[in-house]
Every structure is written in C-alpha cells, then in structure tokens.
Coordinates of C-alpha atoms and ligand atoms in Angstrom, one line a residue:
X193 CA 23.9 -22.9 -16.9
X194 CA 21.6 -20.2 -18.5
X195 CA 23.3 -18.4 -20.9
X196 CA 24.9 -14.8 -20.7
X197 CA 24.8 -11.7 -22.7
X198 CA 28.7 -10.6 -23.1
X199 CA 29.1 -7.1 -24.5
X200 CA 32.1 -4.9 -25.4
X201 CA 32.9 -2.5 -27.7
X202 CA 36.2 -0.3 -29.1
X203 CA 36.4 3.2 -29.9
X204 CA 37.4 3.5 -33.5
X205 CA 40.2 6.4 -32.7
X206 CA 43.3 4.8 -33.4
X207 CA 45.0 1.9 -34.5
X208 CA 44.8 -1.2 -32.5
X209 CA 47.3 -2.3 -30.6
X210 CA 48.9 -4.3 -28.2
X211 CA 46.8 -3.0 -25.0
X212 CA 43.1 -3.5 -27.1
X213 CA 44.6 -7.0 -28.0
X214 CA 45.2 -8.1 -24.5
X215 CA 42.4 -6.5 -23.0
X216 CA 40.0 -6.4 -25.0
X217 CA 39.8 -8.4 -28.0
X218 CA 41.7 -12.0 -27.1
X219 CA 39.0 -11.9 -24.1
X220 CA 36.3 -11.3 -25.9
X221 CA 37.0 -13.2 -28.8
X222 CA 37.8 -16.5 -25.9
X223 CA 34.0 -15.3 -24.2
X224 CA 32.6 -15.6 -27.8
X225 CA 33.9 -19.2 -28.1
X226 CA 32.3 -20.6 -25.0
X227 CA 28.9 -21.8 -25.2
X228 CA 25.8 -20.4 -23.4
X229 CA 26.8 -17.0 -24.3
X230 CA 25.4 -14.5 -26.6
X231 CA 27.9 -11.7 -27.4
X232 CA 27.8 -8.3 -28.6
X233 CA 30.9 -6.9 -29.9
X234 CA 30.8 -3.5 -31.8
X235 CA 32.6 -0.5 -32.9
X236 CA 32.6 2.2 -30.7
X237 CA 32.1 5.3 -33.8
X238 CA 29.8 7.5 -31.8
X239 CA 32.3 7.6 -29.1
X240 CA 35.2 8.4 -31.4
X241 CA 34.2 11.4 -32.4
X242 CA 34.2 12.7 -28.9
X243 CA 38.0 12.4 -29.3
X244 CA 39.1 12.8 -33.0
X245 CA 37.7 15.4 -35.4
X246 CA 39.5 13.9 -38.8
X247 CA 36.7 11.9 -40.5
X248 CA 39.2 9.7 -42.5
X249 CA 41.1 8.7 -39.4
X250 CA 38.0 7.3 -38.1
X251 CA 36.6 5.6 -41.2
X252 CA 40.0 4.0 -41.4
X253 CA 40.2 3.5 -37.8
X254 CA 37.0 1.5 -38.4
X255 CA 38.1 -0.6 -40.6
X256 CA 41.5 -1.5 -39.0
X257 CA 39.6 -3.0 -35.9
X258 CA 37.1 -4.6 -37.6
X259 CA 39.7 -6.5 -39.1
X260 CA 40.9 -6.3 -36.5
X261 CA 38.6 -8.3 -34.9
X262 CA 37.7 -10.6 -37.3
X263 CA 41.5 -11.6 -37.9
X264 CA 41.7 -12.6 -34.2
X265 CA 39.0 -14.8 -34.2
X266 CA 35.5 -13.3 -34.1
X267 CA 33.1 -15.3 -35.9
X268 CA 30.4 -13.2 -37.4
X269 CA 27.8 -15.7 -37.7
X270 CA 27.9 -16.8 -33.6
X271 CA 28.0 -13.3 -32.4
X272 CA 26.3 -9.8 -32.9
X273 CA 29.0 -7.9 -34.5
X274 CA 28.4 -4.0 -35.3
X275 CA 29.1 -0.4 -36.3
X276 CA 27.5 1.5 -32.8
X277 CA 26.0 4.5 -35.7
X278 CA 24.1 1.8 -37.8
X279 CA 22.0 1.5 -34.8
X280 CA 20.2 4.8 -34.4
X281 CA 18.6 3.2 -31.4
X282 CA 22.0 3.8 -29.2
X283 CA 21.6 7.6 -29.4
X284 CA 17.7 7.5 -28.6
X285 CA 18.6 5.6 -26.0
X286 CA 21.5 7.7 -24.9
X287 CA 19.1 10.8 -24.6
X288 CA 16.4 8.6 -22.1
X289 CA 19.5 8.2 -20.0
X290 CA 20.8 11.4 -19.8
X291 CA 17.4 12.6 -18.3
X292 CA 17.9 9.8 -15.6
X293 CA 21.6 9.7 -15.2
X294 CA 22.2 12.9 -11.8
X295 CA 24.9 15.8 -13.5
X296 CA 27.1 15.5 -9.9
X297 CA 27.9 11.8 -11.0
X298 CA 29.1 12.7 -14.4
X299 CA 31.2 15.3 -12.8
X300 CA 33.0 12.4 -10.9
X301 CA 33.8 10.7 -14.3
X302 CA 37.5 10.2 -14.2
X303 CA 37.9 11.7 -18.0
X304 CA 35.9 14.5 -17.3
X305 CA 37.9 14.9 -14.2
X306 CA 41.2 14.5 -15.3
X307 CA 40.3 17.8 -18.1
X308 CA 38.8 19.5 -15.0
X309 CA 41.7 19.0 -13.4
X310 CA 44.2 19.6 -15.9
X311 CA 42.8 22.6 -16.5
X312 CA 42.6 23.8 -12.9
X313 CA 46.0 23.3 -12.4
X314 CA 47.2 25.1 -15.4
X315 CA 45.3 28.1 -13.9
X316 CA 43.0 27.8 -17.4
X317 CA 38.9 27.7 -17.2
X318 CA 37.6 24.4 -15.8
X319 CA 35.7 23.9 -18.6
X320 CA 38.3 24.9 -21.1
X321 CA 38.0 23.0 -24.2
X322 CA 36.2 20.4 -22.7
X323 CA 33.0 19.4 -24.8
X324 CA 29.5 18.3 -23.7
X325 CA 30.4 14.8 -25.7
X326 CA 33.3 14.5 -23.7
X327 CA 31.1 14.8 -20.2
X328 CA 28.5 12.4 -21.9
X329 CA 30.3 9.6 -22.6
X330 CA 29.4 7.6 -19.5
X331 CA 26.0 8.0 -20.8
X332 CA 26.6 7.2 -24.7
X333 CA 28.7 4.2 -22.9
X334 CA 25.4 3.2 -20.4
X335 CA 23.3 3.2 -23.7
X336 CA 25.6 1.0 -25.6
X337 CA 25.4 -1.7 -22.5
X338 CA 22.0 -1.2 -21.4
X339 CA 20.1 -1.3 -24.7
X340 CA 20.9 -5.3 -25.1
X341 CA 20.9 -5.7 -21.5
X342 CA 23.9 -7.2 -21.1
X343 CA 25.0 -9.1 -18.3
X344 CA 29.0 -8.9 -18.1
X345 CA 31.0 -5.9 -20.0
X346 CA 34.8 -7.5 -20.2
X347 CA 36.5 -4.1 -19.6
X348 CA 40.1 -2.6 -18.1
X349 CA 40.1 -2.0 -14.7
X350 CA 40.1 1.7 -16.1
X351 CA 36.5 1.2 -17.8
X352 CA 35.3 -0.1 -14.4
X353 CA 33.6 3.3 -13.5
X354 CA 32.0 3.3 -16.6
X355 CA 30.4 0.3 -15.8
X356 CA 29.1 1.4 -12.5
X357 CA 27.5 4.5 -13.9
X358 CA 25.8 2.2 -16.2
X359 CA 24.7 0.2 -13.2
X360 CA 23.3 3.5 -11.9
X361 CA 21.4 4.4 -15.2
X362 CA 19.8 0.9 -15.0
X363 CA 18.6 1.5 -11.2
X364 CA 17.5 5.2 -11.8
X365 CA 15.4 4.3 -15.0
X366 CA 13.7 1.1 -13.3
X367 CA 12.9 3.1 -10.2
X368 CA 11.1 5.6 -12.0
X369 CA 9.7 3.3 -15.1
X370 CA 9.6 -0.1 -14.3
X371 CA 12.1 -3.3 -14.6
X372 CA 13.2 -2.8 -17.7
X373 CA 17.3 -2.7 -17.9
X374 CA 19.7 -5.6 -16.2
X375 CA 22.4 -3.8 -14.4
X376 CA 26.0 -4.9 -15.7
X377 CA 28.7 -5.9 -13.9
X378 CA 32.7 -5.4 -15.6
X379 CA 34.4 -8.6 -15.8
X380 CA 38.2 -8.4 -15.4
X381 CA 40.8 -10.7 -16.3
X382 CA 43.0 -10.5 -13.4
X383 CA 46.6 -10.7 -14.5
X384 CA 46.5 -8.5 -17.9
X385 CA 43.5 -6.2 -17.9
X386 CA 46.0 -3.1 -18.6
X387 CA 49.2 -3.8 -20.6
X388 CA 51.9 -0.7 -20.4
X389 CA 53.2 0.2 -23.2
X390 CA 56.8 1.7 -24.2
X391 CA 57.6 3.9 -22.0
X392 CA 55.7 1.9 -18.7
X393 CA 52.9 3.9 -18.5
X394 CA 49.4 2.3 -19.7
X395 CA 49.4 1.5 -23.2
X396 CA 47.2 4.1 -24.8
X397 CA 47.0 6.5 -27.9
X398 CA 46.5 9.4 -25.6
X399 CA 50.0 8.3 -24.3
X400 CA 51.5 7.9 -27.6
X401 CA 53.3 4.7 -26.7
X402 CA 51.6 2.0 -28.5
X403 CA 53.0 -1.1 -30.3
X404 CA 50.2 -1.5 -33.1
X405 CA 49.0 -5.1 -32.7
X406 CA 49.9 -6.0 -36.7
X407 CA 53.2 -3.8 -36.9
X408 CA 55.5 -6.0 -39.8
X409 CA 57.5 -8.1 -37.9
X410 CA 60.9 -5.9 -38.3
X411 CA 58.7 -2.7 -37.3
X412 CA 57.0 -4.6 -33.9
X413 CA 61.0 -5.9 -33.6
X414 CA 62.1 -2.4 -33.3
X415 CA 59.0 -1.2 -30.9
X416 CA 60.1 -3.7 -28.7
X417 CA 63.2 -2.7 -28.3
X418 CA 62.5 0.2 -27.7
X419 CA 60.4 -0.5 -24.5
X420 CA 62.1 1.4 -21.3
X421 CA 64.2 -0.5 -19.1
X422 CA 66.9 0.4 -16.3
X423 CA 70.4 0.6 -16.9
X424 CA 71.2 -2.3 -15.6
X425 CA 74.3 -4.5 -17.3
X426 CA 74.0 -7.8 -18.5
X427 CA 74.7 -10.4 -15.4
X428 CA 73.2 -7.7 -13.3
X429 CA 69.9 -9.1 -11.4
X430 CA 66.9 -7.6 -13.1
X431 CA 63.7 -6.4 -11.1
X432 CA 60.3 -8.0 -12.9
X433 CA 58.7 -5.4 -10.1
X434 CA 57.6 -2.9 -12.8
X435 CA 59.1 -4.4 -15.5
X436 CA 57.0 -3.2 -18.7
X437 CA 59.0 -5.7 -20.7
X438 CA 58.2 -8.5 -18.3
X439 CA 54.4 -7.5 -17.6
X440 CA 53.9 -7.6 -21.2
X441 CA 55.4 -11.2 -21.8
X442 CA 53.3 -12.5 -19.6
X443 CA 50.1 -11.3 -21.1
X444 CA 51.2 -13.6 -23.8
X445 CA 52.8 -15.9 -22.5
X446 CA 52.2 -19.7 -20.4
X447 CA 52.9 -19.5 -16.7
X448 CA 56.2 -22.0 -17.0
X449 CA 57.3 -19.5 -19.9
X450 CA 56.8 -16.8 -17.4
X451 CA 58.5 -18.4 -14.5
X452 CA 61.6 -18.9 -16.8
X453 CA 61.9 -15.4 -17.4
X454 CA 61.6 -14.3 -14.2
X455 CA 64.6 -16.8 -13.6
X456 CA 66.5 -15.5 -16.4
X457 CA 66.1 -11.9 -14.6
X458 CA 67.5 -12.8 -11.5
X459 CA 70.2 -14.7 -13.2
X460 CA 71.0 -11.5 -14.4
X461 CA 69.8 -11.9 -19.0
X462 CA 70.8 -8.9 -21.1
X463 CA 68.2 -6.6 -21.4
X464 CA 68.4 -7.1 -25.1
X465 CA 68.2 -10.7 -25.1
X466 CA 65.0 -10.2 -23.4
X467 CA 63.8 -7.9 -25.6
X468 CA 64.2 -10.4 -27.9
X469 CA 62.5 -13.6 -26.6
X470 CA 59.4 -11.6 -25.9
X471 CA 59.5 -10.4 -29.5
X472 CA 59.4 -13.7 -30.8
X473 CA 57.1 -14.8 -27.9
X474 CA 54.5 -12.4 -29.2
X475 CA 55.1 -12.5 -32.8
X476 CA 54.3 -16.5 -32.7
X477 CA 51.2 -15.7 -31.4
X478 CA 50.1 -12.4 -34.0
X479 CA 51.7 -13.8 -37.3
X480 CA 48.9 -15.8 -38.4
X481 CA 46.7 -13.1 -37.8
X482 CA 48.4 -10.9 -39.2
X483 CA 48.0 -12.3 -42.9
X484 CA 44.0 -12.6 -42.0
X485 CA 44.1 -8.8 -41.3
X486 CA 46.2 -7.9 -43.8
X487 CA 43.6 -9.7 -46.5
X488 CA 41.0 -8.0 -45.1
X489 CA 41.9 -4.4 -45.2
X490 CA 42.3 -5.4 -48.7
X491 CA 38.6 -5.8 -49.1
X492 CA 36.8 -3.7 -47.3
X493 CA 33.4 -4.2 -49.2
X494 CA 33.8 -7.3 -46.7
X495 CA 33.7 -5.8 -43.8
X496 CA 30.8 -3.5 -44.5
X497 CA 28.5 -6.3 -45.8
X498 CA 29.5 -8.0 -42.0
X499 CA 29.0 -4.8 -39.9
X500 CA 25.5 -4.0 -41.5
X501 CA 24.6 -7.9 -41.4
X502 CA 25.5 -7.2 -37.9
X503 CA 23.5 -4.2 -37.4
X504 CA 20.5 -5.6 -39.0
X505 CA 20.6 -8.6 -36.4
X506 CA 21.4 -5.9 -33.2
X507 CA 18.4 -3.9 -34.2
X508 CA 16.0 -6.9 -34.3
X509 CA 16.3 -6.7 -30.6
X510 CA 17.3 -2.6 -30.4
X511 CA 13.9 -1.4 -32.5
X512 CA 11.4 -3.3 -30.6
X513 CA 13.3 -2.6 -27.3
X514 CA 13.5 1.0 -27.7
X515 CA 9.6 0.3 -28.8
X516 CA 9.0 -0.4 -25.6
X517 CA 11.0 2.2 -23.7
X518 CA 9.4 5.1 -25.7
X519 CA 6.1 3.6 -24.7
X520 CA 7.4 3.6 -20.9
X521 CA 8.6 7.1 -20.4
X522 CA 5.2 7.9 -22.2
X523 CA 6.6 8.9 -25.8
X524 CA 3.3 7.0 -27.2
X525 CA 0.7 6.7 -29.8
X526 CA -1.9 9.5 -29.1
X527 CA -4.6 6.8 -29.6
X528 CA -3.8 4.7 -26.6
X529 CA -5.2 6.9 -24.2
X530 CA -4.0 7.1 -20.4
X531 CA -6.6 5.3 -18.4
X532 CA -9.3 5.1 -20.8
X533 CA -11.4 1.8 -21.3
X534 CA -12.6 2.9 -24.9
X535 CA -9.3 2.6 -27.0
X536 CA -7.1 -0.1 -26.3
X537 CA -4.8 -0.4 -29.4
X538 CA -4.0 -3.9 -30.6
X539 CA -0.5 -4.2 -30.8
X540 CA 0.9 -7.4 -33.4
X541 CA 2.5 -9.6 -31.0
X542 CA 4.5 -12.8 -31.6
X543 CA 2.6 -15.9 -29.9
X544 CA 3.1 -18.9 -28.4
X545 CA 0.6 -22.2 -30.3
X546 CA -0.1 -25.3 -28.4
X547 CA -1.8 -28.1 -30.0
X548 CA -1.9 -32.1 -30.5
X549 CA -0.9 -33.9 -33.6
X550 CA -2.0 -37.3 -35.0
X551 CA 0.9 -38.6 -33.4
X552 CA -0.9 -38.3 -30.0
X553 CA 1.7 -36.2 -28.8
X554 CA 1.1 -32.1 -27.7
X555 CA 3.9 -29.5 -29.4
X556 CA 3.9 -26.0 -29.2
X557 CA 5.5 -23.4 -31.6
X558 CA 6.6 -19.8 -31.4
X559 CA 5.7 -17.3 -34.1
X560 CA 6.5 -14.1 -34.6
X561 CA 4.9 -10.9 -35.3
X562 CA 4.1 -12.0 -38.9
X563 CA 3.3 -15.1 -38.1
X564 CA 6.6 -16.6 -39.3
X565 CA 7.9 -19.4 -37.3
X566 CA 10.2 -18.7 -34.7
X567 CA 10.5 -21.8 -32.7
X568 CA 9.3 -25.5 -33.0
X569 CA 8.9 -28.0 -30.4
X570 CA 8.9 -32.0 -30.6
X571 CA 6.2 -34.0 -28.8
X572 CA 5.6 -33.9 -24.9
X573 CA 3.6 -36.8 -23.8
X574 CA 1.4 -34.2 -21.8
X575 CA -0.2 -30.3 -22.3
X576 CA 1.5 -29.4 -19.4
X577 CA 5.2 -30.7 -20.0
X578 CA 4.8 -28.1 -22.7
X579 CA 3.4 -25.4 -21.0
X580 CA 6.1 -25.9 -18.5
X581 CA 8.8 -25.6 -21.5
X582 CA 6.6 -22.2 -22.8
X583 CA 6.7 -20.8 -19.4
X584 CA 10.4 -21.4 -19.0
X585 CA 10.9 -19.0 -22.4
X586 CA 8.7 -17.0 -20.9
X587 CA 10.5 -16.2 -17.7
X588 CA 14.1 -17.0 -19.2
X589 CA 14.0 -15.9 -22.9
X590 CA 16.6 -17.2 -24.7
X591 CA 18.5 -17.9 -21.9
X592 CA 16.1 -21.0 -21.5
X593 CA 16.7 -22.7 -25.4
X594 CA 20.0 -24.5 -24.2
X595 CA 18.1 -26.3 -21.7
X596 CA 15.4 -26.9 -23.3
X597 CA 17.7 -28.1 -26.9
X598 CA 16.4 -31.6 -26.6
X599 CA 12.8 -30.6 -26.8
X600 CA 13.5 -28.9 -29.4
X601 CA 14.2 -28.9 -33.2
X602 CA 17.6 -27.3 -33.6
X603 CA 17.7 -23.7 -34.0
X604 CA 20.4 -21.6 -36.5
X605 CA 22.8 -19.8 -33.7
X606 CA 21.7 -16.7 -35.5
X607 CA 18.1 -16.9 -35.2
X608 CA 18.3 -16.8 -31.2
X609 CA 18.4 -13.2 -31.4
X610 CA 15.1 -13.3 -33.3
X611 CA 13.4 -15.3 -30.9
X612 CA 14.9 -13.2 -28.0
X613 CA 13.4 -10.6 -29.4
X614 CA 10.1 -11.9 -29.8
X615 CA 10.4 -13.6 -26.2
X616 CA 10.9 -9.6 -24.8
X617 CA 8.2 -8.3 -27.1
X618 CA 6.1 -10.5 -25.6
X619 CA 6.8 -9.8 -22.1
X620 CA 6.3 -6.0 -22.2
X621 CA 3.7 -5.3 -24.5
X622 CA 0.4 -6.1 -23.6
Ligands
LIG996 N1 34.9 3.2 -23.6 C1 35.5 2.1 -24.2 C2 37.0 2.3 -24.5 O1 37.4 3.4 -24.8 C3 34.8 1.8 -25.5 C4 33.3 1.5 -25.3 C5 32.3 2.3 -25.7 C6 32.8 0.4 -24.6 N2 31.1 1.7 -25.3 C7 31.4 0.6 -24.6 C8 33.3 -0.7 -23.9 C9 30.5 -0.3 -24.0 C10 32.5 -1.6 -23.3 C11 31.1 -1.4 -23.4 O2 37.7 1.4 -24.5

C-alpha cells in the first residue's frame, strides 16, 4: 500500500471539547498510528481570528489544544504537528487561491450563507457585520490542505463543503498552471462525525453547549446531567431516536456496551441512571488524559519548542513548494527570461548518485540540495534493479520508501519529510 498524506487541523477559538474529541482528534490521533501514512495535524490560528478578536483567548486557546492533542496521543516525532501562523507559506498560498477560487462559489459557502441569511431575515444589510475573513475562509482552509497536498482531510460531515471547494481550488489552479495540487477528498467516520451536545443540537462553541473534553470529573459529572432529555419517568420506554445522551455514549463506547443501553431504554432506566453510566463510560476513557494535559498546560515552554519543531519540519516541504508555485504563476527571478536560450539559471537541486562499490554490487544515494545525504541504498546485483528503485521515488516520492524499506538502510520517521521534499524539488524544477 503506498502511503497517504492525512491532514487536519483545529481552529484555536475555544476550548476543546467533547465534539473536537470525537471528531476530530481520537480520529486523527488513530490515522496517525497506522503505518503508511504521513500526517499533518496543526492549529488552525489564522482561521481563529476570523471568529474571536480577544488575543489572550486565542493564545490560550492554542495552548489548550495543543495539549490537547498531545495528551490524547499525538506523537510529535511520527507526525508534522504545527501552529498554521509559523508557516508564512499558508497565507501566500491562500492569496494564489483566491485569484483561482470563482466569488459565486464562496457565496454558496454555508457560513457565509448562514450570516447572509441571518441577516436577510432580520431585515438588516446582507453584508452586515460580516467580514472579508469570514467569506475567505474556504480559501485560508483550501491553502491549509492543498499546500502539503494531502490526500484525505478527516472532517465533520459539516466541513464536507469545505473540502470540495478545496477540490475546486486544486482543479482551477492545475487547469490554468499545470499539475501541481492533489485534490482531497473528506474522510468521515460514519457513526460519530458530529456529537450533539447539551441541549441536542451539534456540539459547538457558537451553540454554547459544549462539555470541555478535560472538565474535573465532578464539573463533566454535572454537564452531563445536564444534557436535555424528555420527561419521561423511570420504567417508561425511552426513545434512542434522537437521544443526545444515547448518541453520545456511543461515540465512546463498544457496540455490546451500546446494545445494552439501548436495552436498558426500552426496559424503561431512569434518565438519571443513564446519565450516569455514560458519565463513567466517558470518564474511563478521558481520565488518563486528563493528567497528561493537565501537566502540560503546566509547561508551556513545551509545547512551543514542539509546534516550532513542527513548523520547521512543515516548511521543509511548504518553502520549496511555494518555490515552485511562485515560479508557476510567473512571480520569478527577472534573470530567467521567458523563452530566451541565453539565460538559463542553474537552480541547486538535490540528486540522485548511482555507482558500484568494491563489493561488486551497484547502490545509489539521494542527496540534497547541499549535498547532504538524504537517502542510502544497499547493493542491487544490477544498474538497472536500481534505476528501477530511483524511478519508483521518482514517480511515487515518499510514498515509494515503504516498499522499497528492504533495499534500503532505515530511514528516521522524521527525515521522510526531508526526502519528500527533495523528491518534489526534483520533479518540478528543472
Ligand atoms: N475549519 C475547521 C474547523 O473549524 C478547521 C480547519 C482549518 C481545518 N483548516 C483546516 C480542518 C484544514 C481540516 C483541514 O473545524
């Protein structure tokens, strides 16, 4: 199986909860665990300032998911984990879409709608206290997906859209630029991509009926209770038919688990008995966690040294990327002249070296742009076993190194970004 690019990210507006656990970050933290895939997971900042104008609710909101994150499982070191404003690429990127990305199909953008329509209603201006970052963010969240080319964006059914515009920026660019972005597609899991929260309505902070995901066990006892229910008396039949209590044990817990308290419902359980098994249900699951997270927002020094560590890795594929987009749309070195035979620049490239040792055997080696070593193969009994290898990297990238592992000397997980990188450079610039 080649391997896939997995990207999400989280706006840092709020607190996490509930909703972003179960949709967003127990997938993705799952995704990053599998092998063959390369994940992206990063913290949406840009984006939050499209909703929130208090800078210390963001900078705290930052740090909350991070830790978020991290707490729940996210392993730094196997994944590309960053702050979306430490990569100054995003925005540059963001602006090449806009000028590709048609002004009706932002209109159609269900935020942007929803405003419209709000407003319309309420007899206000359309446009009434609706900003320009507000009607950008399909863009802002096309640059974000398209500027690692990922493959598969795990979303909520509500992001879908999103991820279709994106699809859209992709195609629009290529057509008028060449192949350069992979169009995404959302990946949904099925039974629990939108949790509702207290009062049965999606869980969201614009709905101001979240459970945070590392309430103290007495505080996330209380929310629970407090979830809306019907008035029916114990050893009445409950309905699990738009049951927000129900729908949200089952995002945590096993299908037996939920089959017995579907039982229990038709045998007629106390809604505060139920209240309670699915509080314990879910705080078996978040307790450990919740001391990770809690000794993390303790040390947030941390956290910063991961996100930039992070950022540093995301921007050894974002900078030559975006190298190689400015050079597409023509934003390019006066010296490289259009059509002219007389000055053709030499670009730094990283290469590919074949040759035979002592051993009898042919190896090849990837360097990159400063000549440092990338890549190392063993023997091949023949030039063109290897060549067959280079050409694999060549039309796979990194997708190809898990194949290829046994030929191979074993490669850091962290240094496949590195070599992706070099394996792009070397297939666009010429
Ligand atoms: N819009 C997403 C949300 O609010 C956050 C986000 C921003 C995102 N950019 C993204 C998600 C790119 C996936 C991919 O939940």
């Amino acid at each position: 199986m080649s391997s896939k690019r997995f990207l999400t990210g989280i706006t840092t507006s709020g607190t996490p909860h509930l909703g972003n656990y179960v949709g967003s970050i127990r997938p993705s933290v799952r995704h990053s665990l599998s092998a063959n895939v390369e994940s992206f997971y990063f913290l949406a900042d840009y984006h939050a300032l499209i909703k929130i104008d208090e800078p210390a609710r963001i900078q705290r909101s930052t740090l909350e998911i991070a830790a978020s994150w991290l707490a729940a499982g996210l392993d730094p070191e196997r994944v590309i984990f960053y702050r979306q404003s430490d990569v100054p690429e995003i925005p540059e990127l963001t602006w090449f879409l806009t000028c590709v990305t048609g002004k009706g199909i932002l209109n159609r953008a269900h935020a942007y709608k929803a405003s419209v329509d709000k407003n319309t209603n309420a007899g206000a201006d359309p446009d009434s206290d609706v900003t320009a970052g507000l009607f950008m963010y399909p863009v802002l969240m096309g640059a974000d997906i398209l500027m690692f080319n990922a493959h598969k964006v795990p979303v909520g059914r509500d992001q879908i859209q999103h991820i279709e515009m994106a699809r859209d920026m992709a195609h629009s660019f290529n057509h008028r630029y060449g192949e350069h972005f992979v169009p995404p597609e959302a990946e949904i899991e099925e039974d629990v991509a939108t949790l509702p929260g207290l009062d049965g309505r999606k869980m969201s902070k614009s709905y101001d009926n979240t459970i945070p995901l590392f309430a103290p066990r007495e505080q996330l006892k209380k929310l629970i209770a407090s979830i809306v229910t019907d008035s029916r008396l114990p050893g009445e039949a409950k309905s699990t038919e738009g049951s927000a209590l129900f729908q949200i044990y089952q995002a945590f817990a096993t299908p037996e688990e939920t089959a017995a308290l579907r039982q229990a419902y038709a045998d007629g359980i106390a809604w505060g008995d139920a209240k309670h098994l699915v509080f314990e249900r879910i705080d078996r699951e978040i307790a450990p966690m919740r001391e990770a997270y809690l000794a993390l927002l303790n040390d947030p020094a941390k956290i910063e040294a991961i996100l930039l560590a992070g950022a540093a890795k995301a921007r050894q594929i974002a900078t030559p990327f975006m190298g190689r987009l400015r050079q597409a749309v023509g934003l390019r070195d006066l010296r490289a002249q259009v059509g002219s035979k007389v000055v053709k620049t030499k670009v730094a490239k990283p290469v590919f070296k074949q040759y035979r040792e002592r051993d009898g055997k042919f190896y090849f080696k990837l360097l990159d742009v400063e000549g440092r070593l990338l890549l190392q193969s063993l023997g091949f009994d023949s030039p063109k076993e290897a060549g067959q290898s280079i050409g694999l990297l060549q039309t796979q990238g990194a997708q190809a190194l898990a194949g290829l592992a046994e030929k191979l000397v074993p490669i850091a997980q962290s240094d496949t970004s590195a070599i992706n990188a070099a394996l792009q450079l070397m297939a666009h610039v010429d």
